[in-house]
């Protein structure tokens, strides 16, 4: 692993980093109060930890009322440490080094999830995310077209991005997605039109 990050100083999420981030996001007046009295992490609803060279997700259990979490553009390899964030609605883990979808089981309120630009090769371990409306997993290593069938369980899924995965090169790609995710409004940043559905559906079977 060391050769991957030889020019990067990996970071861990600790109280010092979180305090720094929260102070940066505050106005000057609030920042002074925070530096004097500290933050009550339970009051924090949104947390942005982008571009922090974070290698491991940890020490977020204190943010039990968090609804929005940005962990994009880091060097995270594993989805972990999110179990207590049961109120999360929006989670961005794009541009990391994640290989396996895991650690999301308790996030049952999640509506918007981005795993764009990682190293994921299989859609799995998302059964509890029944409120999911927007899912981006473009630019990963998904090669099996049949993986698209997994999306059938998400009744509220309206926006899906798979662009940049090897499975998109299959000539049946559009057929599969439109057939198995009938409620989709946007696919790969494009509006799914009724004409597309009508064109593809007769070819099924």
XYZ file of N, CA, C and O in Angstrom:
820
model
N 0.818 -1.206 0.000
C 0.000 0.000 0.000
C 0.859 1.267 0.000
O 0.516 2.253 -0.613
N 2.033 1.214 0.658
C 2.828 2.409 0.851
C 3.224 3.081 -0.459
O 3.303 4.295 -0.542
N 3.469 2.271 -1.503
C 3.910 2.863 -2.763
C 2.824 3.713 -3.404
O 3.106 4.641 -4.156
N 1.569 3.433 -3.072
C 0.461 4.209 -3.632
C 0.463 5.632 -3.099
O 0.083 6.568 -3.788
N 0.872 5.795 -1.858
C 0.744 7.076 -1.199
C 2.087 7.682 -0.808
O 2.170 8.444 0.147
N 3.125 7.336 -1.553
C 4.451 7.784 -1.137
C 4.584 9.306 -1.188
O 5.395 9.890 -0.484
N 3.758 9.956 -2.026
C 3.809 11.410 -2.107
C 2.666 12.071 -1.337
O 2.465 13.278 -1.439
N 1.900 11.270 -0.596
C 0.741 11.772 0.138
C 0.877 11.398 1.606
O 1.288 10.297 1.935
N 0.529 12.315 2.459
C 0.493 12.019 3.898
C -0.929 11.600 4.267
O -1.822 12.438 4.351
N -1.176 10.289 4.450
C -2.538 9.835 4.747
C -3.058 10.433 6.053
O -2.325 10.590 7.014
N -4.345 10.757 6.041
C -4.976 11.387 7.182
C -5.981 10.441 7.810
O -6.515 9.558 7.138
N -6.256 10.646 9.077
C -7.311 9.895 9.738
C -8.322 10.913 10.270
O -7.957 12.042 10.606
N -9.591 10.519 10.316
C -10.603 11.415 10.856
C -10.510 11.380 12.379
O -10.816 10.371 13.004
N -10.061 12.474 12.955
C -10.015 12.579 14.413
C -10.644 13.908 14.832
O -11.044 14.719 14.001
N -10.743 14.137 16.139
C -11.397 15.347 16.640
C -10.711 16.614 16.135
O -11.364 17.619 15.839
N -9.399 16.560 16.017
C -8.644 17.737 15.571
C -9.008 18.106 14.135
O -9.252 19.277 13.827
N -9.072 17.101 13.268
C -9.423 17.350 11.867
C -10.851 17.876 11.760
O -11.117 18.854 11.046
N -11.769 17.227 12.463
C -13.175 17.630 12.412
C -13.350 19.059 12.924
O -14.064 19.862 12.327
N -12.699 19.371 14.035
C -12.783 20.725 14.599
C -12.292 21.753 13.581
O -12.903 22.811 13.392
N -11.191 21.442 12.934
C -10.615 22.344 11.932
C -11.589 22.578 10.778
O -11.812 23.716 10.352
N -12.187 21.480 10.291
C -13.128 21.567 9.182
C -14.349 22.400 9.564
O -14.790 23.266 8.808
N -14.896 22.139 10.727
C -16.087 22.869 11.162
C -15.791 24.353 11.362
O -16.613 25.211 11.032
N -14.626 24.667 11.863
C -14.240 26.075 12.050
C -14.101 26.772 10.695
O -14.490 27.938 10.546
N -13.561 26.063 9.726
C -13.383 26.640 8.390
C -14.722 26.981 7.745
O -14.840 27.952 6.989
N -15.752 26.181 8.046
C -17.054 26.382 7.427
C -17.884 27.455 8.125
O -18.894 27.907 7.618
N -17.447 27.872 9.305
C -18.203 28.852 10.068
C -17.928 30.277 9.605
O -16.895 30.572 9.016
N -18.849 31.162 9.910
C -18.595 32.586 9.732
C -17.598 33.007 10.809
O -17.368 32.290 11.787
N -17.041 34.166 10.658
C -15.996 34.613 11.592
C -16.521 34.695 13.027
O -15.855 34.255 13.969
N -17.712 35.245 13.214
C -18.266 35.395 14.564
C -18.503 34.048 15.221
O -18.150 33.836 16.393
N -19.122 33.122 14.462
C -19.400 31.791 14.999
C -18.087 31.055 15.257
O -17.948 30.333 16.240
N -17.129 31.256 14.379
C -15.830 30.618 14.538
C -15.169 30.964 15.864
O -14.570 30.116 16.522
N -15.301 32.228 16.275
C -14.715 32.650 17.550
C -15.368 31.918 18.713
O -14.700 31.487 19.660
N -16.696 31.795 18.661
C -17.427 31.092 19.722
C -17.011 29.627 19.771
O -16.788 29.060 20.841
N -16.893 29.034 18.562
C -16.523 27.619 18.481
C -15.148 27.377 19.076
O -14.928 26.431 19.832
N -14.211 28.260 18.737
C -12.849 28.089 19.262
C -12.824 28.231 20.790
O -12.010 27.614 21.468
N -13.752 29.037 21.297
C -13.793 29.265 22.750
C -14.546 28.140 23.484
O -14.117 27.661 24.517
N -15.681 27.728 22.906
C -16.568 26.795 23.607
C -16.603 25.387 23.014
O -17.076 24.455 23.655
N -16.137 25.264 21.797
C -16.169 23.951 21.148
C -17.512 23.657 20.493
O -18.494 24.356 20.715
N -17.539 22.615 19.677
C -18.743 22.201 18.972
C -19.454 21.096 19.730
O -18.812 20.256 20.365
N -20.767 21.101 19.647
C -21.526 19.922 20.049
C -21.768 19.128 18.772
O -22.583 19.524 17.939
N -21.031 18.043 18.601
C -21.097 17.291 17.355
C -22.502 16.787 17.035
O -22.849 16.565 15.888
N -23.313 16.623 18.075
C -24.678 16.139 17.852
C -25.532 17.162 17.095
O -26.552 16.816 16.512
N -25.119 18.421 17.127
C -25.879 19.470 16.455
C -25.514 19.608 14.980
O -26.193 20.317 14.231
N -24.445 18.960 14.567
C -23.961 19.106 13.187
C -24.809 18.258 12.239
O -24.976 17.055 12.442
N -25.350 18.896 11.209
C -26.200 18.190 10.239
C -25.447 17.861 8.948
O -25.763 16.889 8.276
N -24.461 18.699 8.609
C -23.703 18.497 7.374
C -22.211 18.565 7.676
O -21.766 19.408 8.445
N -21.458 17.665 7.038
C -20.015 17.609 7.269
C -19.297 17.357 5.952
O -19.587 16.400 5.244
N -18.363 18.244 5.624
C -17.620 18.126 4.372
C -16.165 17.810 4.666
O -15.433 18.632 5.222
N -15.762 16.595 4.281
C -14.383 16.141 4.508
C -13.725 15.773 3.174
O -13.014 14.785 3.071
N -13.972 16.587 2.172
C -13.408 16.355 0.837
C -11.946 16.811 0.794
O -11.553 17.715 1.518
N -11.165 16.162 -0.089
C -9.781 16.590 -0.341
C -8.953 16.698 0.950
O -8.240 17.668 1.173
N -9.066 15.667 1.811
C -8.332 15.706 3.080
C -7.322 14.557 3.200
O -6.779 14.318 4.279
N -7.108 13.828 2.110
C -6.187 12.673 2.119
C -6.567 11.636 3.174
O -5.700 10.997 3.791
N -7.869 11.485 3.404
C -8.343 10.537 4.415
C -8.203 9.108 3.892
O -8.684 8.785 2.807
N -7.536 8.276 4.675
C -7.325 6.884 4.303
C -8.368 5.973 4.946
O -8.797 4.988 4.354
N -8.801 6.330 6.154
C -9.721 5.464 6.894
C -10.850 6.289 7.507
O -10.626 7.343 8.104
N -12.094 5.776 7.350
C -13.251 6.421 7.970
C -13.330 5.979 9.428
O -13.420 4.785 9.715
N -13.300 6.933 10.334
C -13.344 6.600 11.759
C -13.832 7.803 12.558
O -13.870 8.931 12.054
N -14.227 7.548 13.803
C -14.573 8.602 14.761
C -15.711 9.517 14.315
O -15.720 10.707 14.632
N -16.670 8.971 13.592
C -17.828 9.770 13.181
C -19.072 9.446 14.005
O -20.127 10.035 13.790
N -18.952 8.529 14.958
C -20.114 8.099 15.739
C -20.753 9.244 16.515
O -21.942 9.215 16.828
N -19.962 10.272 16.812
C -20.482 11.414 17.580
C -21.500 12.238 16.786
O -22.328 12.928 17.355
N -21.432 12.129 15.457
C -22.307 12.930 14.598
C -23.609 12.174 14.302
O -23.978 11.949 13.152
N -24.320 11.841 15.354
C -25.461 10.934 15.205
C -26.646 11.557 14.468
O -27.533 10.840 14.031
N -26.661 12.884 14.326
C -27.768 13.537 13.623
C -27.372 14.043 12.236
O -28.122 14.809 11.609
N -26.242 13.614 11.770
C -25.745 14.032 10.460
C -26.690 13.569 9.343
O -27.143 12.429 9.335
N -27.010 14.473 8.410
C -27.857 14.102 7.273
C -27.088 14.132 5.949
O -27.485 13.484 4.987
N -25.980 14.881 5.924
C -25.200 14.989 4.684
C -23.716 14.851 5.000
O -23.190 15.539 5.877
N -23.048 13.928 4.297
C -21.624 13.669 4.543
C -20.863 13.573 3.227
O -21.202 12.783 2.346
N -19.848 14.416 3.088
C -18.995 14.400 1.898
C -17.613 13.867 2.269
O -16.895 14.475 3.058
N -17.268 12.733 1.680
C -15.954 12.126 1.868
C -15.267 11.912 0.521
O -14.393 11.061 0.380
N -15.663 12.689 -0.459
C -15.127 12.527 -1.816
C -13.684 13.018 -1.913
O -13.209 13.783 -1.083
N -12.996 12.540 -2.958
C -11.630 12.968 -3.270
C -10.668 12.762 -2.100
O -9.949 13.665 -1.675
N -10.707 11.530 -1.581
C -9.752 11.115 -0.559
C -9.042 9.851 -1.052
O -9.004 9.592 -2.255
N -8.498 9.062 -0.133
C -7.812 7.823 -0.528
C -8.394 6.642 0.254
O -7.699 5.679 0.575
N -9.690 6.738 0.551
C -10.394 5.724 1.339
C -10.449 4.401 0.576
O -10.785 4.368 -0.611
N -10.138 3.312 1.264
C -10.137 1.985 0.641
C -11.311 1.122 1.092
O -11.644 0.130 0.440
N -11.940 1.465 2.203
C -12.974 0.613 2.781
C -14.108 1.472 3.344
O -13.847 2.459 4.039
N -15.349 1.076 3.050
C -16.512 1.759 3.632
C -16.744 1.186 5.019
O -17.109 0.012 5.170
N -16.523 1.984 6.027
C -16.646 1.525 7.417
C -16.901 2.723 8.321
O -16.814 3.876 7.899
N -17.249 2.433 9.575
C -17.382 3.505 10.555
C -18.574 4.418 10.372
O -18.613 5.518 10.925
N -19.580 3.980 9.594
C -20.756 4.821 9.333
C -22.008 4.309 10.046
O -23.084 4.889 9.892
N -21.878 3.243 10.816
C -23.033 2.538 11.376
C -23.972 3.429 12.175
O -25.191 3.246 12.156
N -23.435 4.384 12.911
C -24.263 5.206 13.798
C -24.921 6.390 13.085
O -25.752 7.087 13.670
N -24.583 6.599 11.833
C -25.114 7.764 11.099
C -26.444 7.419 10.428
O -26.615 7.550 9.213
N -27.393 7.014 11.253
C -28.651 6.459 10.732
C -29.572 7.502 10.096
O -30.580 7.153 9.474
N -29.241 8.786 10.256
C -30.081 9.838 9.672
C -29.524 10.360 8.345
O -30.088 11.289 7.763
N -28.442 9.767 7.892
C -27.844 10.211 6.622
C -28.831 10.084 5.473
O -29.448 9.046 5.269
N -28.933 11.165 4.703
C -29.777 11.178 3.507
C -28.895 11.272 2.264
O -29.250 10.782 1.202
N -27.738 11.860 2.421
C -26.846 12.183 1.292
C -25.422 11.768 1.658
O -24.890 12.195 2.690
N -24.811 10.911 0.845
C -23.462 10.415 1.112
C -22.640 10.397 -0.171
O -23.035 9.797 -1.165
N -21.509 11.086 -0.131
C -20.626 11.156 -1.300
C -19.280 10.517 -0.971
O -18.513 11.024 -0.157
N -19.025 9.376 -1.617
C -17.751 8.663 -1.464
C -17.027 8.571 -2.808
O -16.222 7.669 -3.025
N -17.311 9.499 -3.690
C -16.711 9.459 -5.025
C -15.216 9.785 -4.974
O -14.727 10.400 -4.035
N -14.506 9.332 -6.003
C -13.071 9.590 -6.152
C -12.267 9.111 -4.940
O -11.573 9.877 -4.278
N -12.414 7.806 -4.665
C -11.628 7.155 -3.631
C -11.047 5.860 -4.200
O -10.989 5.703 -5.429
N -10.625 4.942 -3.330
C -10.040 3.673 -3.781
C -10.829 2.475 -3.262
O -10.266 1.424 -2.977
N -12.146 2.647 -3.142
C -13.022 1.614 -2.582
C -13.207 0.469 -3.580
O -13.455 0.702 -4.758
N -13.092 -0.762 -3.097
C -13.235 -1.932 -3.961
C -14.520 -2.715 -3.708
O -14.978 -3.453 -4.583
N -15.085 -2.593 -2.506
C -16.269 -3.383 -2.141
C -17.349 -2.481 -1.551
O -17.055 -1.620 -0.712
N -18.598 -2.681 -1.985
C -19.721 -1.981 -1.364
C -20.080 -2.725 -0.081
O -20.462 -3.892 -0.118
N -19.959 -2.053 1.032
C -20.226 -2.660 2.342
C -20.426 -1.548 3.356
O -20.278 -0.361 3.050
N -20.812 -1.935 4.579
C -20.876 -0.963 5.660
C -21.984 0.071 5.556
O -21.921 1.122 6.207
N -23.005 -0.215 4.737
C -24.083 0.755 4.539
C -25.420 0.292 5.125
O -26.420 1.004 5.031
N -25.455 -0.885 5.733
C -26.709 -1.537 6.118
C -27.612 -0.689 7.004
O -28.839 -0.741 6.886
N -27.040 0.112 7.893
C -27.864 0.888 8.834
C -28.347 2.218 8.261
O -29.152 2.909 8.886
N -27.885 2.564 7.084
C -28.214 3.876 6.509
C -29.518 3.812 5.718
O -29.574 4.124 4.526
N -30.583 3.442 6.398
C -31.849 3.135 5.725
C -32.568 4.373 5.190
O -33.505 4.258 4.406
N -32.142 5.575 5.597
C -32.771 6.806 5.107
C -32.054 7.391 3.894
O -32.474 8.415 3.346
N -30.981 6.745 3.486
C -30.155 7.271 2.399
C -30.952 7.401 1.104
O -31.604 6.472 0.656
N -30.896 8.596 0.503
C -31.599 8.864 -0.748
C -30.638 9.122 -1.910
O -30.965 8.840 -3.055
N -29.482 9.667 -1.589
C -28.522 10.049 -2.626
C -27.152 9.477 -2.258
O -26.574 9.835 -1.228
N -26.648 8.570 -3.100
C -25.363 7.915 -2.831
C -24.469 7.984 -4.060
O -24.881 7.603 -5.156
N -23.253 8.478 -3.871
C -22.286 8.502 -4.967
C -21.053 7.681 -4.608
O -20.385 7.933 -3.602
N -20.789 6.693 -5.465
C -19.569 5.887 -5.377
C -18.777 6.048 -6.677
O -17.987 5.187 -7.048
N -18.988 7.152 -7.356
C -18.366 7.414 -8.645
C -16.838 7.376 -8.541
O -16.244 7.846 -7.569
N -16.216 6.802 -9.556
C -14.756 6.756 -9.663
C -14.094 6.098 -8.451
O -13.367 6.725 -7.676
N -14.380 4.794 -8.313
C -13.710 3.955 -7.333
C -13.204 2.702 -8.053
O -12.937 2.764 -9.259
N -13.107 1.579 -7.345
C -12.588 0.341 -7.959
C -13.551 -0.822 -7.722
O -13.136 -1.966 -7.568
N -14.829 -0.505 -7.699
C -15.865 -1.492 -7.373
C -16.175 -2.360 -8.590
O -16.339 -1.859 -9.693
N -16.275 -3.667 -8.366
C -16.530 -4.596 -9.471
C -17.846 -5.360 -9.334
O -18.205 -6.147 -10.202
N -18.587 -5.101 -8.234
C -19.855 -5.814 -8.040
C -20.846 -4.961 -7.255
O -20.459 -4.282 -6.301
N -22.123 -5.018 -7.672
C -23.188 -4.347 -6.928
C -23.693 -5.308 -5.861
O -24.204 -6.380 -6.181
N -23.549 -4.948 -4.595
C -23.936 -5.857 -3.511
C -24.103 -5.083 -2.210
O -23.767 -3.900 -2.117
N -24.670 -5.767 -1.217
C -24.764 -5.249 0.158
C -25.479 -3.901 0.264
O -25.101 -3.034 1.063
N -26.536 -3.736 -0.537
C -27.297 -2.488 -0.498
C -28.783 -2.732 -0.262
O -29.598 -1.832 -0.452
N -29.148 -3.914 0.161
C -30.560 -4.302 0.266
C -31.389 -3.399 1.166
O -32.587 -3.220 0.944
N -30.778 -2.827 2.191
C -31.533 -2.016 3.149
C -31.770 -0.579 2.676
O -32.517 0.168 3.306
N -31.170 -0.195 1.575
C -31.256 1.198 1.106
C -32.511 1.414 0.256
O -32.443 1.836 -0.897
N -33.655 1.152 0.839
C -34.903 1.170 0.094
C -35.399 2.573 -0.262
O -36.320 2.724 -1.065
N -34.817 3.603 0.330
C -35.216 4.978 0.027
C -34.357 5.607 -1.070
O -34.557 6.763 -1.439
N -33.418 4.833 -1.608
C -32.468 5.371 -2.581
C -33.169 5.922 -3.824
O -33.973 5.240 -4.452
N -32.856 7.181 -4.154
C -33.434 7.840 -5.318
C -32.386 8.161 -6.385
O -32.683 8.147 -7.577
N -31.185 8.471 -5.921
C -30.095 8.847 -6.829
C -28.868 7.995 -6.499
O -28.425 7.963 -5.345
N -28.338 7.307 -7.502
C -27.177 6.448 -7.277
C -26.183 6.615 -8.423
O -26.516 6.392 -9.587
N -24.981 7.020 -8.085
C -23.929 7.173 -9.081
C -22.796 6.196 -8.786
O -22.173 6.254 -7.732
N -22.575 5.290 -9.735
C -21.472 4.335 -9.598
C -20.724 4.245 -10.927
O -20.180 3.213 -11.301
N -20.725 5.361 -11.642
C -19.980 5.434 -12.887
C -18.480 5.360 -12.643
O -17.999 5.563 -11.527
N -17.755 5.028 -13.694
C -16.292 4.982 -13.652
C -15.779 4.066 -12.548
O -14.970 4.454 -11.707
N -16.292 2.826 -12.541
C -15.793 1.781 -11.660
C -15.378 0.598 -12.525
O -15.090 0.770 -13.717
N -15.369 -0.609 -11.958
C -14.928 -1.796 -12.701
C -16.055 -2.804 -12.898
O -15.824 -4.013 -12.857
N -17.281 -2.313 -13.082
C -18.425 -3.199 -13.278
C -18.388 -3.774 -14.694
O -18.452 -3.040 -15.670
N -18.292 -5.093 -14.777
C -18.171 -5.739 -16.094
C -19.363 -6.614 -16.446
O -19.581 -6.921 -17.618
N -20.149 -7.015 -15.441
C -21.237 -7.967 -15.673
C -22.568 -7.250 -15.858
O -23.089 -6.644 -14.913
N -23.113 -7.325 -17.049
C -24.363 -6.642 -17.356
C -25.502 -7.097 -16.450
O -26.366 -6.316 -16.070
N -25.480 -8.368 -16.074
C -26.543 -8.917 -15.227
C -26.598 -8.245 -13.842
O -27.607 -8.354 -13.146
N -25.535 -7.560 -13.453
C -25.543 -6.844 -12.173
C -26.645 -5.790 -12.115
O -27.107 -5.416 -11.033
N -27.061 -5.330 -13.282
C -28.101 -4.300 -13.355
C -29.405 -4.785 -12.723
O -30.187 -3.988 -12.183
N -29.642 -6.093 -12.765
C -30.862 -6.669 -12.193
C -30.994 -6.304 -10.711
O -32.108 -6.170 -10.194
N -29.889 -6.104 -10.042
C -29.894 -5.761 -8.616
C -30.718 -4.505 -8.337
O -31.327 -4.360 -7.269
N -30.738 -3.591 -9.292
C -31.416 -2.314 -9.090
C -32.934 -2.439 -9.031
O -33.620 -1.476 -8.690
N -33.457 -3.600 -9.361
C -34.910 -3.795 -9.327
C -35.490 -3.563 -7.937
O -36.645 -3.190 -7.784
N -34.703 -3.792 -6.907
C -35.196 -3.690 -5.529
C -35.398 -2.244 -5.084
O -36.028 -1.990 -4.063
N -34.855 -1.301 -5.829
C -34.964 0.106 -5.428
C -36.147 0.763 -6.129
O -36.023 1.294 -7.231
N -37.290 0.747 -5.473
C -38.546 1.212 -6.081
C -38.576 2.715 -6.307
O -39.360 3.213 -7.111
N -37.726 3.464 -5.583
C -37.733 4.927 -5.696
C -36.576 5.456 -6.545
O -36.433 6.672 -6.690
N -35.767 4.557 -7.086
C -34.594 4.984 -7.859
C -35.011 5.660 -9.166
O -35.672 5.056 -10.001
N -34.621 6.930 -9.310
C -34.997 7.700 -10.500
C -33.798 8.167 -11.311
O -33.921 8.430 -12.497
N -32.652 8.271 -10.663
C -31.445 8.746 -11.343
C -30.313 7.745 -11.113
O -29.970 7.447 -9.969
N -29.764 7.234 -12.197
C -28.701 6.221 -12.111
C -27.580 6.575 -13.081
O -27.831 6.891 -14.243
N -26.362 6.530 -12.580
C -25.205 6.756 -13.439
C -24.276 5.551 -13.399
O -23.740 5.202 -12.352
N -24.122 4.912 -14.553
C -23.213 3.769 -14.701
C -22.117 4.062 -15.730
O -21.270 3.219 -15.993
N -22.138 5.248 -16.314
C -21.228 5.599 -17.401
C -19.764 5.402 -17.001
O -19.359 5.716 -15.888
N -18.999 4.846 -17.924
C -17.573 4.664 -17.669
C -17.217 3.295 -17.125
O -16.049 3.025 -16.846
N -18.227 2.422 -16.963
C -17.974 1.037 -16.576
C -17.887 0.164 -17.834
O -18.562 0.444 -18.827
N -17.096 -0.906 -17.801
C -16.995 -1.788 -18.971
C -18.340 -2.350 -19.437
O -18.537 -2.555 -20.636
N -19.286 -2.572 -18.526
C -20.566 -3.158 -18.936
C -21.357 -2.253 -19.874
O -22.247 -2.718 -20.601
N -21.044 -0.966 -19.885
C -21.755 -0.025 -20.763
C -21.444 -0.263 -22.239
O -22.171 0.222 -23.112
N -20.370 -0.997 -22.504
C -19.979 -1.258 -23.895
C -20.816 -2.365 -24.532
O -20.792 -2.533 -25.754
N -21.552 -3.112 -23.715
C -22.412 -4.178 -24.237
C -23.573 -3.570 -25.018
O -24.209 -2.622 -24.554
N -23.854 -4.094 -26.201
C -24.914 -3.533 -27.037
C -26.296 -3.667 -26.393
O -27.233 -2.960 -26.762
N -26.430 -4.553 -25.425
C -27.718 -4.741 -24.737
C -27.851 -3.848 -23.512
O -28.862 -3.912 -22.794
N -26.882 -3.018 -23.248
C -26.837 -2.211 -22.025
C -28.132 -1.430 -21.779
O -28.759 -1.543 -20.728
N -28.537 -0.638 -22.759
C -29.734 0.175 -22.592
C -30.970 -0.683 -22.350
O -31.810 -0.375 -21.497
N -31.075 -1.779 -23.064
C -32.195 -2.707 -22.897
C -32.289 -3.185 -21.454
O -33.350 -3.142 -20.833
N -31.181 -3.625 -20.926
C -31.172 -4.149 -19.556
C -31.611 -3.102 -18.547
O -32.475 -3.349 -17.709
N -31.002 -1.950 -18.625
C -31.281 -0.926 -17.616
C -32.732 -0.456 -17.684
O -33.429 -0.403 -16.658
N -33.187 -0.144 -18.864
C -34.566 0.352 -19.023
C -35.579 -0.707 -18.618
O -36.628 -0.400 -18.045
N -35.287 -1.956 -18.888
C -36.208 -3.039 -18.572
C -36.293 -3.327 -17.073
O -37.372 -3.545 -16.534
N -35.144 -3.319 -16.416
C -35.105 -3.716 -15.015
C -35.286 -2.568 -14.029
O -35.553 -2.794 -12.851
N -35.130 -1.344 -14.496
C -35.350 -0.183 -13.625
C -36.370 0.733 -14.306
O -36.033 1.818 -14.787
N -37.628 0.317 -14.350
C -38.651 1.009 -15.139
C -38.987 2.419 -14.665
O -39.525 3.214 -15.434
N -38.665 2.748 -13.422
C -38.998 4.083 -12.911
C -37.901 5.118 -13.152
O -38.025 6.268 -12.733
N -36.847 4.726 -13.829
C -35.736 5.646 -14.084
C -36.183 6.856 -14.896
O -36.902 6.734 -15.885
N -35.723 8.023 -14.461
C -35.971 9.260 -15.204
C -34.691 9.694 -15.914
O -34.712 10.152 -17.046
N -33.547 9.510 -15.219
C -32.261 9.871 -15.812
C -31.298 8.685 -15.751
O -31.148 8.053 -14.708
N -30.663 8.401 -16.864
C -29.637 7.374 -16.943
C -28.397 7.972 -17.571
O -28.457 8.510 -18.691
N -27.281 7.893 -16.864
C -26.006 8.423 -17.364
C -26.141 9.872 -17.822
O -25.718 10.251 -18.925
N -26.784 10.670 -16.994
C -26.948 12.117 -17.212
C -27.910 12.466 -18.349
O -27.993 13.624 -18.752
N -28.634 11.498 -18.855
C -29.567 11.759 -19.955
C -30.984 11.366 -19.549
O -31.188 10.387 -18.824
N -31.954 12.113 -20.052
C -33.352 11.819 -19.777
C -33.742 10.522 -20.470
O -33.454 10.320 -21.649
N -34.377 9.619 -19.709
C -34.884 8.376 -20.300
C -36.240 8.688 -20.909
O -37.205 8.971 -20.203
N -36.324 8.638 -22.208
C -37.567 9.017 -22.891
C -38.472 7.807 -23.102
O -38.016 6.675 -23.182
N -39.765 8.089 -23.193
C -40.730 7.022 -23.440
C -40.410 6.283 -24.725
O -40.590 5.073 -24.829
N -39.898 7.010 -25.699
C -39.585 6.379 -26.993
C -38.486 5.339 -26.839
O -38.485 4.306 -27.499
N -37.545 5.598 -25.924
C -36.464 4.643 -25.669
C -37.041 3.363 -25.097
O -36.683 2.257 -25.507
N -37.956 3.513 -24.147
C -38.586 2.352 -23.527
C -39.340 1.534 -24.567
O -39.229 0.318 -24.642
N -40.115 2.210 -25.418
C -40.901 1.507 -26.443
C -40.001 0.822 -27.461
O -40.284 -0.276 -27.926
N -38.879 1.472 -27.764
C -37.960 0.895 -28.751
C -37.337 -0.387 -28.247
O -37.200 -1.361 -28.971
N -37.003 -0.386 -26.962
C -36.270 -1.523 -26.413
C -37.177 -2.681 -25.981
O -36.855 -3.827 -26.178
N -38.326 -2.375 -25.405
C -39.118 -3.419 -24.802
C -39.528 -4.559 -25.746
O -39.509 -5.718 -25.341
N -39.894 -4.290 -26.998
C -40.263 -5.407 -27.883
C -39.137 -6.409 -28.117
O -39.364 -7.531 -28.528
N -37.892 -5.975 -27.859
C -36.758 -6.864 -28.098
C -36.506 -7.814 -26.941
O -35.647 -8.674 -27.012
N -37.231 -7.619 -25.858
C -37.029 -8.495 -24.706
C -37.486 -9.911 -25.015
O -38.400 -10.122 -25.792
N -36.852 -10.823 -24.324
C -37.269 -12.221 -24.494
C -36.419 -12.939 -25.495
O -36.342 -14.124 -25.512
